[in-house]
mmCIF file with all atom_site columns, C-alpha atoms in Angstrom:
data_model
loop_
_atom_site.group_PDB
_atom_site.id
_atom_site.type_symbol
_atom_site.label_atom_id
_atom_site.label_alt_id
_atom_site.label_comp_id
_atom_site.label_asym_id
_atom_site.label_entity_id
_atom_site.label_seq_id
_atom_site.pdbx_PDB_ins_code
_atom_site.Cartn_x
_atom_site.Cartn_y
_atom_site.Cartn_z
_atom_site.occupancy
_atom_site.B_iso_or_equiv
_atom_site.pdbx_formal_charge
_atom_site.auth_seq_id
_atom_site.auth_comp_id
_atom_site.auth_asym_id
_atom_site.auth_atom_id
_atom_site.pdbx_PDB_model_num
ATOM 1   C CA . LYS A 1 1   ? 13.888 38.139 -22.462 1.00 0.00 ? 1   LYS A CA 1
ATOM 2   C CA . ALA A 1 2   ? 15.817 37.082 -18.949 1.00 0.00 ? 2   ALA A CA 1
ATOM 3   C CA . GLY A 1 3   ? 19.095 37.364 -19.362 1.00 0.00 ? 3   GLY A CA 1
ATOM 4   C CA . VAL A 1 4   ? 22.140 34.689 -18.172 1.00 0.00 ? 4   VAL A CA 1
ATOM 5   C CA . THR A 1 5   ? 21.496 34.072 -14.309 1.00 0.00 ? 5   THR A CA 1
ATOM 6   C CA . GLN A 1 6   ? 24.184 32.830 -12.161 1.00 0.00 ? 6   GLN A CA 1
ATOM 7   C CA . THR A 1 7   ? 23.552 31.766 -8.637  1.00 0.00 ? 7   THR A CA 1
ATOM 8   C CA . PRO A 1 8   ? 24.788 32.911 -5.829  1.00 0.00 ? 8   PRO A CA 1
ATOM 9   C CA . ARG A 1 9   ? 26.198 36.272 -6.250  1.00 0.00 ? 9   ARG A CA 1
ATOM 10  C CA . TYR A 1 10  ? 28.965 36.137 -3.901  1.00 0.00 ? 10  TYR A CA 1
ATOM 11  C CA . LEU A 1 11  ? 30.252 33.287 -2.021  1.00 0.00 ? 11  LEU A CA 1
ATOM 12  C CA . ILE A 1 12  ? 32.937 32.674 0.920   1.00 0.00 ? 12  ILE A CA 1
ATOM 13  C CA . LYS A 1 13  ? 34.636 29.444 1.377   1.00 0.00 ? 13  LYS A CA 1
ATOM 14  C CA . THR A 1 14  ? 37.315 27.652 3.681   1.00 0.00 ? 14  THR A CA 1
ATOM 15  C CA . ARG A 1 15  ? 40.490 26.260 1.980   1.00 0.00 ? 15  ARG A CA 1
ATOM 16  C CA . GLY A 1 16  ? 39.728 22.641 1.533   1.00 0.00 ? 16  GLY A CA 1
ATOM 17  C CA . GLN A 1 17  ? 36.042 23.022 0.795   1.00 0.00 ? 17  GLN A CA 1
ATOM 18  C CA . GLN A 1 18  ? 34.445 22.544 -2.281  1.00 0.00 ? 18  GLN A CA 1
ATOM 19  C CA . VAL A 1 19  ? 31.784 24.753 -3.951  1.00 0.00 ? 19  VAL A CA 1
ATOM 20  C CA . THR A 1 20  ? 29.210 24.627 -6.870  1.00 0.00 ? 20  THR A CA 1
ATOM 21  C CA . LEU A 1 21  ? 27.883 27.271 -8.816  1.00 0.00 ? 21  LEU A CA 1
ATOM 22  C CA . SER A 1 22  ? 25.145 27.567 -10.981 1.00 0.00 ? 22  SER A CA 1
ATOM 23  C CA . CYS A 1 23  ? 23.953 28.859 -14.502 1.00 0.00 ? 23  CYS A CA 1
ATOM 24  C CA . SER A 1 24  ? 21.197 29.495 -16.226 1.00 0.00 ? 24  SER A CA 1
ATOM 25  C CA . PRO A 1 25  ? 21.268 30.333 -19.693 1.00 0.00 ? 25  PRO A CA 1
ATOM 26  C CA . ILE A 1 26  ? 19.090 32.553 -21.974 1.00 0.00 ? 26  ILE A CA 1
ATOM 27  C CA . SER A 1 27  ? 16.010 30.415 -23.306 1.00 0.00 ? 27  SER A CA 1
ATOM 28  C CA . GLY A 1 28  ? 16.842 28.257 -26.492 1.00 0.00 ? 28  GLY A CA 1
ATOM 29  C CA . HIS A 1 29  ? 21.003 28.716 -25.850 1.00 0.00 ? 29  HIS A CA 1
ATOM 30  C CA . ARG A 1 30  ? 22.073 25.256 -25.762 1.00 0.00 ? 30  ARG A CA 1
ATOM 31  C CA . SER A 1 31  ? 25.681 26.683 -25.240 1.00 0.00 ? 31  SER A CA 1
ATOM 32  C CA . VAL A 1 32  ? 27.028 27.581 -21.579 1.00 0.00 ? 32  VAL A CA 1
ATOM 33  C CA . SER A 1 33  ? 30.798 28.439 -21.203 1.00 0.00 ? 33  SER A CA 1
ATOM 34  C CA . TRP A 1 34  ? 32.555 28.993 -17.905 1.00 0.00 ? 34  TRP A CA 1
ATOM 35  C CA . TYR A 1 35  ? 35.225 31.369 -17.365 1.00 0.00 ? 35  TYR A CA 1
ATOM 36  C CA . GLN A 1 36  ? 37.236 32.399 -14.334 1.00 0.00 ? 36  GLN A CA 1
ATOM 37  C CA . GLN A 1 37  ? 38.174 36.105 -14.104 1.00 0.00 ? 37  GLN A CA 1
ATOM 38  C CA . THR A 1 38  ? 41.126 37.217 -12.040 1.00 0.00 ? 38  THR A CA 1
ATOM 39  C CA . PRO A 1 39  ? 43.229 40.556 -12.027 1.00 0.00 ? 39  PRO A CA 1
ATOM 40  C CA . GLY A 1 40  ? 46.515 38.673 -12.876 1.00 0.00 ? 40  GLY A CA 1
ATOM 41  C CA . GLN A 1 41  ? 45.216 36.203 -15.698 1.00 0.00 ? 41  GLN A CA 1
ATOM 42  C CA . GLY A 1 42  ? 42.118 37.876 -17.094 1.00 0.00 ? 42  GLY A CA 1
ATOM 43  C CA . LEU A 1 43  ? 39.368 35.794 -18.833 1.00 0.00 ? 43  LEU A CA 1
ATOM 44  C CA . GLN A 1 44  ? 40.586 32.470 -18.614 1.00 0.00 ? 44  GLN A CA 1
ATOM 45  C CA . PHE A 1 45  ? 38.429 29.639 -20.327 1.00 0.00 ? 45  PHE A CA 1
ATOM 46  C CA . LEU A 1 46  ? 37.241 26.525 -17.995 1.00 0.00 ? 46  LEU A CA 1
ATOM 47  C CA . PHE A 1 47  ? 35.134 24.628 -20.487 1.00 0.00 ? 47  PHE A CA 1
ATOM 48  C CA . GLU A 1 48  ? 31.979 24.746 -22.583 1.00 0.00 ? 48  GLU A CA 1
ATOM 49  C CA . TYR A 1 49  ? 29.149 22.546 -22.657 1.00 0.00 ? 49  TYR A CA 1
ATOM 50  C CA . PHE A 1 50  ? 26.453 21.816 -25.316 1.00 0.00 ? 50  PHE A CA 1
ATOM 51  C CA . SER A 1 51  ? 23.563 19.690 -25.450 1.00 0.00 ? 51  SER A CA 1
ATOM 52  C CA . GLU A 1 52  ? 24.763 18.071 -21.978 1.00 0.00 ? 52  GLU A CA 1
ATOM 53  C CA . THR A 1 53  ? 28.435 17.526 -23.523 1.00 0.00 ? 53  THR A CA 1
ATOM 54  C CA . GLN A 1 54  ? 31.340 18.903 -23.058 1.00 0.00 ? 54  GLN A CA 1
ATOM 55  C CA . ARG A 1 55  ? 32.931 19.868 -25.879 1.00 0.00 ? 55  ARG A CA 1
ATOM 56  C CA . ASN A 1 56  ? 36.046 22.182 -24.872 1.00 0.00 ? 56  ASN A CA 1
ATOM 57  C CA . LYS A 1 57  ? 38.313 22.402 -22.062 1.00 0.00 ? 57  LYS A CA 1
ATOM 58  C CA . GLY A 1 58  ? 40.395 24.834 -21.124 1.00 0.00 ? 58  GLY A CA 1
ATOM 59  C CA . ASN A 1 59  ? 43.732 24.257 -18.999 1.00 0.00 ? 59  ASN A CA 1
ATOM 60  C CA . PHE A 1 60  ? 42.523 23.769 -15.185 1.00 0.00 ? 60  PHE A CA 1
ATOM 61  C CA . PRO A 1 61  ? 43.159 21.075 -12.830 1.00 0.00 ? 61  PRO A CA 1
ATOM 62  C CA . GLY A 1 62  ? 40.915 18.207 -12.332 1.00 0.00 ? 62  GLY A CA 1
ATOM 63  C CA . ARG A 1 63  ? 39.547 19.922 -9.437  1.00 0.00 ? 63  ARG A CA 1
ATOM 64  C CA . PHE A 1 64  ? 37.135 22.058 -11.801 1.00 0.00 ? 64  PHE A CA 1
ATOM 65  C CA . SER A 1 65  ? 34.654 20.015 -13.058 1.00 0.00 ? 65  SER A CA 1
ATOM 66  C CA . GLY A 1 66  ? 30.798 20.773 -14.527 1.00 0.00 ? 66  GLY A CA 1
ATOM 67  C CA . ARG A 1 67  ? 27.821 19.465 -16.108 1.00 0.00 ? 67  ARG A CA 1
ATOM 68  C CA . GLN A 1 68  ? 24.950 20.663 -17.968 1.00 0.00 ? 68  GLN A CA 1
ATOM 69  C CA . PHE A 1 69  ? 21.096 19.172 -17.533 1.00 0.00 ? 69  PHE A CA 1
ATOM 70  C CA . SER A 1 70  ? 18.868 18.677 -20.195 1.00 0.00 ? 70  SER A CA 1
ATOM 71  C CA . ASN A 1 71  ? 17.320 22.004 -19.746 1.00 0.00 ? 71  ASN A CA 1
ATOM 72  C CA . SER A 1 72  ? 20.757 23.408 -20.589 1.00 0.00 ? 72  SER A CA 1
ATOM 73  C CA . ARG A 1 73  ? 20.944 24.804 -17.172 1.00 0.00 ? 73  ARG A CA 1
ATOM 74  C CA . SER A 1 74  ? 24.904 24.354 -16.126 1.00 0.00 ? 74  SER A CA 1
ATOM 75  C CA . GLU A 1 75  ? 27.125 23.890 -12.947 1.00 0.00 ? 75  GLU A CA 1
ATOM 76  C CA . MET A 1 76  ? 30.439 23.972 -12.199 1.00 0.00 ? 76  MET A CA 1
ATOM 77  C CA . ASN A 1 77  ? 32.094 22.095 -8.958  1.00 0.00 ? 77  ASN A CA 1
ATOM 78  C CA . VAL A 1 78  ? 35.108 23.363 -7.652  1.00 0.00 ? 78  VAL A CA 1
ATOM 79  C CA . SER A 1 79  ? 36.757 20.365 -4.973  1.00 0.00 ? 79  SER A CA 1
ATOM 80  C CA . THR A 1 80  ? 39.457 21.308 -2.793  1.00 0.00 ? 80  THR A CA 1
ATOM 81  C CA . LEU A 1 81  ? 39.324 24.884 -2.906  1.00 0.00 ? 81  LEU A CA 1
ATOM 82  C CA . GLU A 1 82  ? 43.092 26.682 -2.858  1.00 0.00 ? 82  GLU A CA 1
ATOM 83  C CA . LEU A 1 83  ? 43.184 30.495 -2.096  1.00 0.00 ? 83  LEU A CA 1
ATOM 84  C CA . GLY A 1 84  ? 44.341 30.983 -5.692  1.00 0.00 ? 84  GLY A CA 1
ATOM 85  C CA . ASP A 1 85  ? 40.835 29.961 -6.805  1.00 0.00 ? 85  ASP A CA 1
ATOM 86  C CA . SER A 1 86  ? 39.464 33.215 -5.063  1.00 0.00 ? 86  SER A CA 1
ATOM 87  C CA . ALA A 1 87  ? 38.250 34.980 -8.846  1.00 0.00 ? 87  ALA A CA 1
ATOM 88  C CA . LEU A 1 88  ? 35.105 36.354 -10.060 1.00 0.00 ? 88  LEU A CA 1
ATOM 89  C CA . TYR A 1 89  ? 33.410 32.849 -12.333 1.00 0.00 ? 89  TYR A CA 1
ATOM 90  C CA . LEU A 1 90  ? 31.429 33.756 -15.290 1.00 0.00 ? 90  LEU A CA 1
ATOM 91  C CA . CYS A 1 91  ? 29.205 31.853 -16.901 1.00 0.00 ? 91  CYS A CA 1
ATOM 92  C CA . ALA A 1 92  ? 28.384 32.660 -20.813 1.00 0.00 ? 92  ALA A CA 1
ATOM 93  C CA . SER A 1 93  ? 25.360 31.027 -23.371 1.00 0.00 ? 93  SER A CA 1
ATOM 94  C CA . SER A 1 94  ? 25.480 31.609 -27.012 1.00 0.00 ? 94  SER A CA 1
ATOM 95  C CA . LEU A 1 95  ? 23.585 30.105 -30.031 1.00 0.00 ? 95  LEU A CA 1
ATOM 96  C CA . ILE A 1 96  ? 26.303 28.948 -32.284 1.00 0.00 ? 96  ILE A CA 1
ATOM 97  C CA . GLY A 1 97  ? 27.890 31.318 -34.189 1.00 0.00 ? 97  GLY A CA 1
ATOM 98  C CA . TYR A 1 98  ? 26.873 34.249 -32.297 1.00 0.00 ? 98  TYR A CA 1
ATOM 99  C CA . GLY A 1 99  ? 28.152 36.228 -29.532 1.00 0.00 ? 99  GLY A CA 1
ATOM 100 C CA . TYR A 1 100 ? 27.995 35.276 -26.082 1.00 0.00 ? 100 TYR A CA 1
ATOM 101 C CA . THR A 1 101 ? 25.784 36.705 -23.355 1.00 0.00 ? 101 THR A CA 1
ATOM 102 C CA . PHE A 1 102 ? 27.703 36.808 -19.921 1.00 0.00 ? 102 PHE A CA 1
ATOM 103 C CA . GLY A 1 103 ? 25.787 36.523 -16.738 1.00 0.00 ? 103 GLY A CA 1
ATOM 104 C CA . SER A 1 104 ? 26.918 39.082 -13.921 1.00 0.00 ? 104 SER A CA 1
ATOM 105 C CA . GLY A 1 105 ? 29.298 36.184 -12.373 1.00 0.00 ? 105 GLY A CA 1
ATOM 106 C CA . THR A 1 106 ? 29.739 34.518 -8.912  1.00 0.00 ? 106 THR A CA 1
ATOM 107 C CA . ARG A 1 107 ? 32.561 36.314 -6.851  1.00 0.00 ? 107 ARG A CA 1
ATOM 108 C CA . LEU A 1 108 ? 34.038 33.355 -4.768  1.00 0.00 ? 108 LEU A CA 1
ATOM 109 C CA . THR A 1 109 ? 36.653 34.353 -1.967  1.00 0.00 ? 109 THR A CA 1
ATOM 110 C CA . VAL A 1 110 ? 38.265 31.207 -0.685  1.00 0.00 ? 110 VAL A CA 1
ATOM 111 C CA . VAL A 1 111 ? 39.736 32.170 2.989   1.00 0.00 ? 111 VAL A CA 1
ATOM 112 C CA . THR B 2 1   ? 50.438 33.702 -22.441 1.00 0.00 ? 1   THR B CA 1
ATOM 113 C CA . GLN B 2 2   ? 47.640 35.390 -23.617 1.00 0.00 ? 2   GLN B CA 1
ATOM 114 C CA . LEU B 2 3   ? 46.547 34.007 -27.421 1.00 0.00 ? 3   LEU B CA 1
ATOM 115 C CA . LEU B 2 4   ? 44.987 37.747 -28.311 1.00 0.00 ? 4   LEU B CA 1
ATOM 116 C CA . GLU B 2 5   ? 47.662 40.627 -27.343 1.00 0.00 ? 5   GLU B CA 1
ATOM 117 C CA . GLN B 2 6   ? 46.005 43.963 -26.631 1.00 0.00 ? 6   GLN B CA 1
ATOM 118 C CA . SER B 2 7   ? 47.417 47.121 -26.216 1.00 0.00 ? 7   SER B CA 1
ATOM 119 C CA . PRO B 2 8   ? 47.527 49.604 -24.462 1.00 0.00 ? 8   PRO B CA 1
ATOM 120 C CA . GLN B 2 9   ? 46.796 47.880 -21.326 1.00 0.00 ? 9   GLN B CA 1
ATOM 121 C CA . PHE B 2 10  ? 45.689 51.138 -20.027 1.00 0.00 ? 10  PHE B CA 1
ATOM 122 C CA . LEU B 2 11  ? 44.160 54.790 -21.547 1.00 0.00 ? 11  LEU B CA 1
ATOM 123 C CA . SER B 2 12  ? 43.195 57.576 -19.688 1.00 0.00 ? 12  SER B CA 1
ATOM 124 C CA . ILE B 2 13  ? 41.973 60.709 -22.133 1.00 0.00 ? 13  ILE B CA 1
ATOM 125 C CA . GLN B 2 14  ? 39.908 63.702 -21.854 1.00 0.00 ? 14  GLN B CA 1
ATOM 126 C CA . GLU B 2 15  ? 36.460 63.702 -22.837 1.00 0.00 ? 15  GLU B CA 1
ATOM 127 C CA . GLY B 2 16  ? 36.070 64.548 -26.319 1.00 0.00 ? 16  GLY B CA 1
ATOM 128 C CA . GLU B 2 17  ? 39.589 62.933 -27.657 1.00 0.00 ? 17  GLU B CA 1
ATOM 129 C CA . ASN B 2 18  ? 39.403 60.013 -29.275 1.00 0.00 ? 18  ASN B CA 1
ATOM 130 C CA . LEU B 2 19  ? 41.314 56.734 -28.701 1.00 0.00 ? 19  LEU B CA 1
ATOM 131 C CA . THR B 2 20  ? 41.826 53.276 -30.534 1.00 0.00 ? 20  THR B CA 1
ATOM 132 C CA . VAL B 2 21  ? 42.761 49.813 -28.716 1.00 0.00 ? 21  VAL B CA 1
ATOM 133 C CA . TYR B 2 22  ? 44.650 47.348 -30.534 1.00 0.00 ? 22  TYR B CA 1
ATOM 134 C CA . CYS B 2 23  ? 44.250 43.351 -30.644 1.00 0.00 ? 23  CYS B CA 1
ATOM 135 C CA . ASN B 2 24  ? 46.533 41.598 -32.230 1.00 0.00 ? 24  ASN B CA 1
ATOM 136 C CA . SER B 2 25  ? 47.194 37.640 -32.946 1.00 0.00 ? 25  SER B CA 1
ATOM 137 C CA . SER B 2 26  ? 49.392 35.216 -34.404 1.00 0.00 ? 26  SER B CA 1
ATOM 138 C CA . SER B 2 27  ? 46.422 32.961 -34.854 1.00 0.00 ? 27  SER B CA 1
ATOM 139 C CA . VAL B 2 28  ? 43.881 33.086 -37.208 1.00 0.00 ? 28  VAL B CA 1
ATOM 140 C CA . PHE B 2 29  ? 40.023 33.218 -36.026 1.00 0.00 ? 29  PHE B CA 1
ATOM 141 C CA . SER B 2 30  ? 36.807 32.180 -37.301 1.00 0.00 ? 30  SER B CA 1
ATOM 142 C CA . SER B 2 31  ? 35.344 35.493 -35.974 1.00 0.00 ? 31  SER B CA 1
ATOM 143 C CA . LEU B 2 32  ? 36.435 38.349 -33.464 1.00 0.00 ? 32  LEU B CA 1
ATOM 144 C CA . GLN B 2 33  ? 34.296 39.870 -30.561 1.00 0.00 ? 33  GLN B CA 1
ATOM 145 C CA . TRP B 2 34  ? 34.685 43.034 -28.477 1.00 0.00 ? 34  TRP B CA 1
ATOM 146 C CA . TYR B 2 35  ? 33.078 43.405 -24.956 1.00 0.00 ? 35  TYR B CA 1
ATOM 147 C CA . ARG B 2 36  ? 32.784 46.248 -22.575 1.00 0.00 ? 36  ARG B CA 1
ATOM 148 C CA . GLN B 2 37  ? 33.161 45.255 -18.684 1.00 0.00 ? 37  GLN B CA 1
ATOM 149 C CA . GLU B 2 38  ? 32.236 47.396 -15.786 1.00 0.00 ? 38  GLU B CA 1
ATOM 150 C CA . PRO B 2 39  ? 32.799 46.730 -12.242 1.00 0.00 ? 39  PRO B CA 1
ATOM 151 C CA . GLY B 2 40  ? 31.305 43.748 -10.892 1.00 0.00 ? 40  GLY B CA 1
ATOM 152 C CA . GLU B 2 41  ? 29.231 42.588 -13.833 1.00 0.00 ? 41  GLU B CA 1
ATOM 153 C CA . GLY B 2 42  ? 29.916 40.402 -16.571 1.00 0.00 ? 42  GLY B CA 1
ATOM 154 C CA . PRO B 2 43  ? 31.332 41.578 -20.450 1.00 0.00 ? 43  PRO B CA 1
ATOM 155 C CA . VAL B 2 44  ? 28.416 43.199 -22.481 1.00 0.00 ? 44  VAL B CA 1
ATOM 156 C CA . LEU B 2 45  ? 29.140 41.929 -26.461 1.00 0.00 ? 45  LEU B CA 1
ATOM 157 C CA . LEU B 2 46  ? 29.658 45.079 -28.678 1.00 0.00 ? 46  LEU B CA 1
ATOM 158 C CA . VAL B 2 47  ? 30.191 43.506 -32.307 1.00 0.00 ? 47  VAL B CA 1
ATOM 159 C CA . THR B 2 48  ? 30.902 40.907 -33.884 1.00 0.00 ? 48  THR B CA 1
ATOM 160 C CA . VAL B 2 49  ? 33.266 40.634 -36.975 1.00 0.00 ? 49  VAL B CA 1
ATOM 161 C CA . VAL B 2 50  ? 33.662 37.677 -38.843 1.00 0.00 ? 50  VAL B CA 1
ATOM 162 C CA . THR B 2 51  ? 34.930 39.098 -42.621 1.00 0.00 ? 51  THR B CA 1
ATOM 163 C CA . GLY B 2 52  ? 38.656 39.739 -42.969 1.00 0.00 ? 52  GLY B CA 1
ATOM 164 C CA . GLY B 2 53  ? 38.992 43.368 -43.890 1.00 0.00 ? 53  GLY B CA 1
ATOM 165 C CA . GLU B 2 54  ? 35.504 44.287 -42.106 1.00 0.00 ? 54  GLU B CA 1
ATOM 166 C CA . VAL B 2 55  ? 34.469 47.338 -40.718 1.00 0.00 ? 55  VAL B CA 1
ATOM 167 C CA . LYS B 2 56  ? 31.612 47.986 -38.516 1.00 0.00 ? 56  LYS B CA 1
ATOM 168 C CA . LYS B 2 57  ? 30.089 51.177 -36.746 1.00 0.00 ? 57  LYS B CA 1
ATOM 169 C CA . LEU B 2 58  ? 28.268 51.587 -33.925 1.00 0.00 ? 58  LEU B CA 1
ATOM 170 C CA . LYS B 2 59  ? 27.470 54.986 -33.646 1.00 0.00 ? 59  LYS B CA 1
ATOM 171 C CA . ARG B 2 60  ? 30.776 56.614 -32.137 1.00 0.00 ? 60  ARG B CA 1
ATOM 172 C CA . LEU B 2 61  ? 32.771 53.064 -32.039 1.00 0.00 ? 61  LEU B CA 1
ATOM 173 C CA . THR B 2 62  ? 34.137 51.664 -35.165 1.00 0.00 ? 62  THR B CA 1
ATOM 174 C CA . PHE B 2 63  ? 35.696 47.988 -35.222 1.00 0.00 ? 63  PHE B CA 1
ATOM 175 C CA . GLN B 2 64  ? 38.103 46.620 -37.909 1.00 0.00 ? 64  GLN B CA 1
ATOM 176 C CA . PHE B 2 65  ? 38.982 43.234 -38.526 1.00 0.00 ? 65  PHE B CA 1
ATOM 177 C CA . GLY B 2 66  ? 42.136 42.498 -40.057 1.00 0.00 ? 66  GLY B CA 1
ATOM 178 C CA . ASP B 2 67  ? 42.317 41.207 -43.878 1.00 0.00 ? 67  ASP B CA 1
ATOM 179 C CA . ALA B 2 68  ? 44.244 38.034 -42.515 1.00 0.00 ? 68  ALA B CA 1
ATOM 180 C CA . ARG B 2 69  ? 41.674 37.627 -39.643 1.00 0.00 ? 69  ARG B CA 1
ATOM 181 C CA . LYS B 2 70  ? 44.081 37.638 -36.727 1.00 0.00 ? 70  LYS B CA 1
ATOM 182 C CA . ASP B 2 71  ? 44.123 41.316 -35.668 1.00 0.00 ? 71  ASP B CA 1
ATOM 183 C CA . SER B 2 72  ? 41.389 43.919 -34.965 1.00 0.00 ? 72  SER B CA 1
ATOM 184 C CA . SER B 2 73  ? 41.161 47.333 -33.497 1.00 0.00 ? 73  SER B CA 1
ATOM 185 C CA . LEU B 2 74  ? 38.232 49.264 -31.893 1.00 0.00 ? 74  LEU B CA 1
ATOM 186 C CA . HIS B 2 75  ? 38.294 53.330 -32.261 1.00 0.00 ? 75  HIS B CA 1
ATOM 187 C CA . ILE B 2 76  ? 36.011 55.719 -30.600 1.00 0.00 ? 76  ILE B CA 1
ATOM 188 C CA . THR B 2 77  ? 35.604 58.755 -31.364 1.00 0.00 ? 77  THR B CA 1
ATOM 189 C CA . ALA B 2 78  ? 34.995 61.621 -29.147 1.00 0.00 ? 78  ALA B CA 1
ATOM 190 C CA . ALA B 2 79  ? 34.987 59.790 -25.989 1.00 0.00 ? 79  ALA B CA 1
ATOM 191 C CA . GLN B 2 80  ? 32.516 60.537 -23.180 1.00 0.00 ? 80  GLN B CA 1
ATOM 192 C CA . PRO B 2 81  ? 32.777 59.729 -19.750 1.00 0.00 ? 81  PRO B CA 1
ATOM 193 C CA . GLY B 2 82  ? 30.290 56.599 -19.949 1.00 0.00 ? 82  GLY B CA 1
ATOM 194 C CA . ASP B 2 83  ? 32.597 55.105 -22.468 1.00 0.00 ? 83  ASP B CA 1
ATOM 195 C CA . THR B 2 84  ? 34.730 54.250 -18.944 1.00 0.00 ? 84  THR B CA 1
ATOM 196 C CA . GLY B 2 85  ? 35.202 50.417 -18.695 1.00 0.00 ? 85  GLY B CA 1
ATOM 197 C CA . LEU B 2 86  ? 37.502 47.371 -19.477 1.00 0.00 ? 86  LEU B CA 1
ATOM 198 C CA . TYR B 2 87  ? 37.622 46.457 -23.219 1.00 0.00 ? 87  TYR B CA 1
ATOM 199 C CA . LEU B 2 88  ? 38.510 42.833 -23.682 1.00 0.00 ? 88  LEU B CA 1
ATOM 200 C CA . CYS B 2 89  ? 38.924 41.589 -27.494 1.00 0.00 ? 89  CYS B CA 1
ATOM 201 C CA . ALA B 2 90  ? 37.940 37.806 -27.833 1.00 0.00 ? 90  ALA B CA 1
ATOM 202 C CA . GLY B 2 91  ? 38.906 35.513 -30.775 1.00 0.00 ? 91  GLY B CA 1
ATOM 203 C CA . VAL B 2 92  ? 36.614 32.437 -31.679 1.00 0.00 ? 92  VAL B CA 1
ATOM 204 C CA . GLY B 2 93  ? 38.619 29.431 -32.967 1.00 0.00 ? 93  GLY B CA 1
ATOM 205 C CA . SER B 2 94  ? 38.803 28.267 -36.636 1.00 0.00 ? 94  SER B CA 1
ATOM 206 C CA . ASN B 2 95  ? 38.569 24.639 -35.319 1.00 0.00 ? 95  ASN B CA 1
ATOM 207 C CA . ASP B 2 96  ? 36.062 24.980 -32.129 1.00 0.00 ? 96  ASP B CA 1
ATOM 208 C CA . TYR B 2 97  ? 33.886 27.239 -30.637 1.00 0.00 ? 97  TYR B CA 1
ATOM 209 C CA . LYS B 2 98  ? 36.311 28.259 -28.124 1.00 0.00 ? 98  LYS B CA 1
ATOM 210 C CA . LEU B 2 99  ? 36.218 31.750 -26.701 1.00 0.00 ? 99  LEU B CA 1
ATOM 211 C CA . SER B 2 100 ? 40.073 33.071 -25.973 1.00 0.00 ? 100 SER B CA 1
ATOM 212 C CA . PHE B 2 101 ? 40.401 36.716 -24.297 1.00 0.00 ? 101 PHE B CA 1
ATOM 213 C CA . GLY B 2 102 ? 43.072 39.277 -24.404 1.00 0.00 ? 102 GLY B CA 1
ATOM 214 C CA . ALA B 2 103 ? 43.784 40.602 -20.943 1.00 0.00 ? 103 ALA B CA 1
ATOM 215 C CA . GLY B 2 104 ? 41.782 43.776 -21.542 1.00 0.00 ? 104 GLY B CA 1
ATOM 216 C CA . THR B 2 105 ? 42.296 47.419 -22.001 1.00 0.00 ? 105 THR B CA 1
ATOM 217 C CA . THR B 2 106 ? 41.212 49.666 -19.210 1.00 0.00 ? 106 THR B CA 1
ATOM 218 C CA . VAL B 2 107 ? 39.893 52.813 -20.566 1.00 0.00 ? 107 VAL B CA 1
ATOM 219 C CA . THR B 2 108 ? 39.341 56.049 -18.296 1.00 0.00 ? 108 THR B CA 1
ATOM 220 C CA . VAL B 2 109 ? 37.184 59.098 -19.906 1.00 0.00 ? 109 VAL B CA 1
ATOM 221 C CA . ARG B 2 110 ? 37.896 62.217 -17.633 1.00 0.00 ? 110 ARG B CA 1
ATOM 222 C CA . ALA B 2 111 ? 35.134 64.645 -17.624 1.00 0.00 ? 111 ALA B CA 1
#
């Protein structure tokens, strides 16, 4: 079956702009989580959605937001980009109680 | 501050040697997962351990979950260059499904 698909793979944005990243989970998986990975901080949890509802949220500013659609696809948005937002953004889908399957990520560079 | 502390941070060994990676926390987790990540890709789930004291073997990899469900270890026997990668442990919270990652251990196996 198809894995978790994240688009785009690479993105370059300018400070102050906003960006939207997309994630299509494995068919049947209703939970989608987002993570930010940087060399200094490692993998940091952003938020998790289940059946279109945000169930958990990490410690990120309000500039980071997300949503999930009825087909379980999810998007995350970052507004007013800062240089420090440069990172690999990973999406993972899961069946509750089982392991998470990650996408290949979106590499965001803010210049 | 990471909820899960991994050690060592880096490990470089010769092909054929054994290695152990540790993952410790003061928190209790409902389950603990180990992932391996290669550059430019998302983490790939290796194993999920659920019961305190549980030991799981996956070919040359042995995973152990501590009795108190606060710590875990990954042991690789007769390491091969293909084992090279970033190994991440992650705990699933007892009260929510949030996945918290350790900082990771970079393993390099030299041929």
